[in-house]
């Protein structure tokens, strides 16, 4: 049953014109940024620390230039379309004609959104890693924020860890966006509300600034030897947002 729901959700997701449009825009941004990436040769860990791009650090730095688009364009549009667009268009009524458990349907939709972002990150990592090795200046070691000097294997592990933490943050963004998409009356307001919540988090607490500047925050966390960012902050936010999602999802009158 779960497999059938998952496949059905995937099919509906990729049949939407907005999905194709957003993926096309992201692909164009990826090509555009890579073009200037290799011509400029300089990027930034944050606003105060610039760095020369080389064959070992290109993947994390490429994501830094694309993370804003993922956070404020790709995820909010995908989530609003999935969690709100189907309801307001009436498509969700067709899904719920069959006796699907609401919790299962929520987790299927949530998992598909996570899968989409995971695929986007994998493509970005592959482009940054492979083209970095082929095009950018070849080095045997590179230095990341905080003075960490790493060789080939160390830089690869750093890159994977960097993308992994970013993925966890993006999952939290998906979860927050899904709550707002369920509560808002239409997908446009869902999108605007998600953007507003991400920007507003900066004013709530400095500790939540990672929602606004994802990669800068991850570079800083990885520069600290014993960071407990995931355990103490991100995972609790993710857990609370999922609990709220389930509560709102079960209370919502989807087919009324």
PDB file of C-alpha atoms in Angstrom, residues 8 46 94 165 190 195 199 215 237 250:
ATOM      1  CA  UNK A   8       1.403   7.553  -7.294  1.00  0.00           C
ATOM      2  CA  UNK A  46      30.783  33.567   4.402  1.00  0.00           C
ATOM      3  CA  UNK A  94      -9.424  11.923  -5.978  1.00  0.00           C
ATOM      4  CA  UNK A 165      23.946  18.648   7.111  1.00  0.00           C
ATOM      5  CA  UNK A 190       1.561  29.127   1.264  1.00  0.00           C
ATOM      6  CA  UNK A 195       9.375  32.615   2.779  1.00  0.00           C
ATOM      7  CA  UNK A 199      13.235  35.224   6.951  1.00  0.00           C
ATOM      8  CA  UNK A 215      25.652  26.970   3.858  1.00  0.00           C
ATOM      9  CA  UNK A 237      13.107  21.425  15.355  1.00  0.00           C
ATOM     10  CA  UNK A 250      -5.289  14.863  10.839  1.00  0.00           C
TER      11      UNK A 250
END
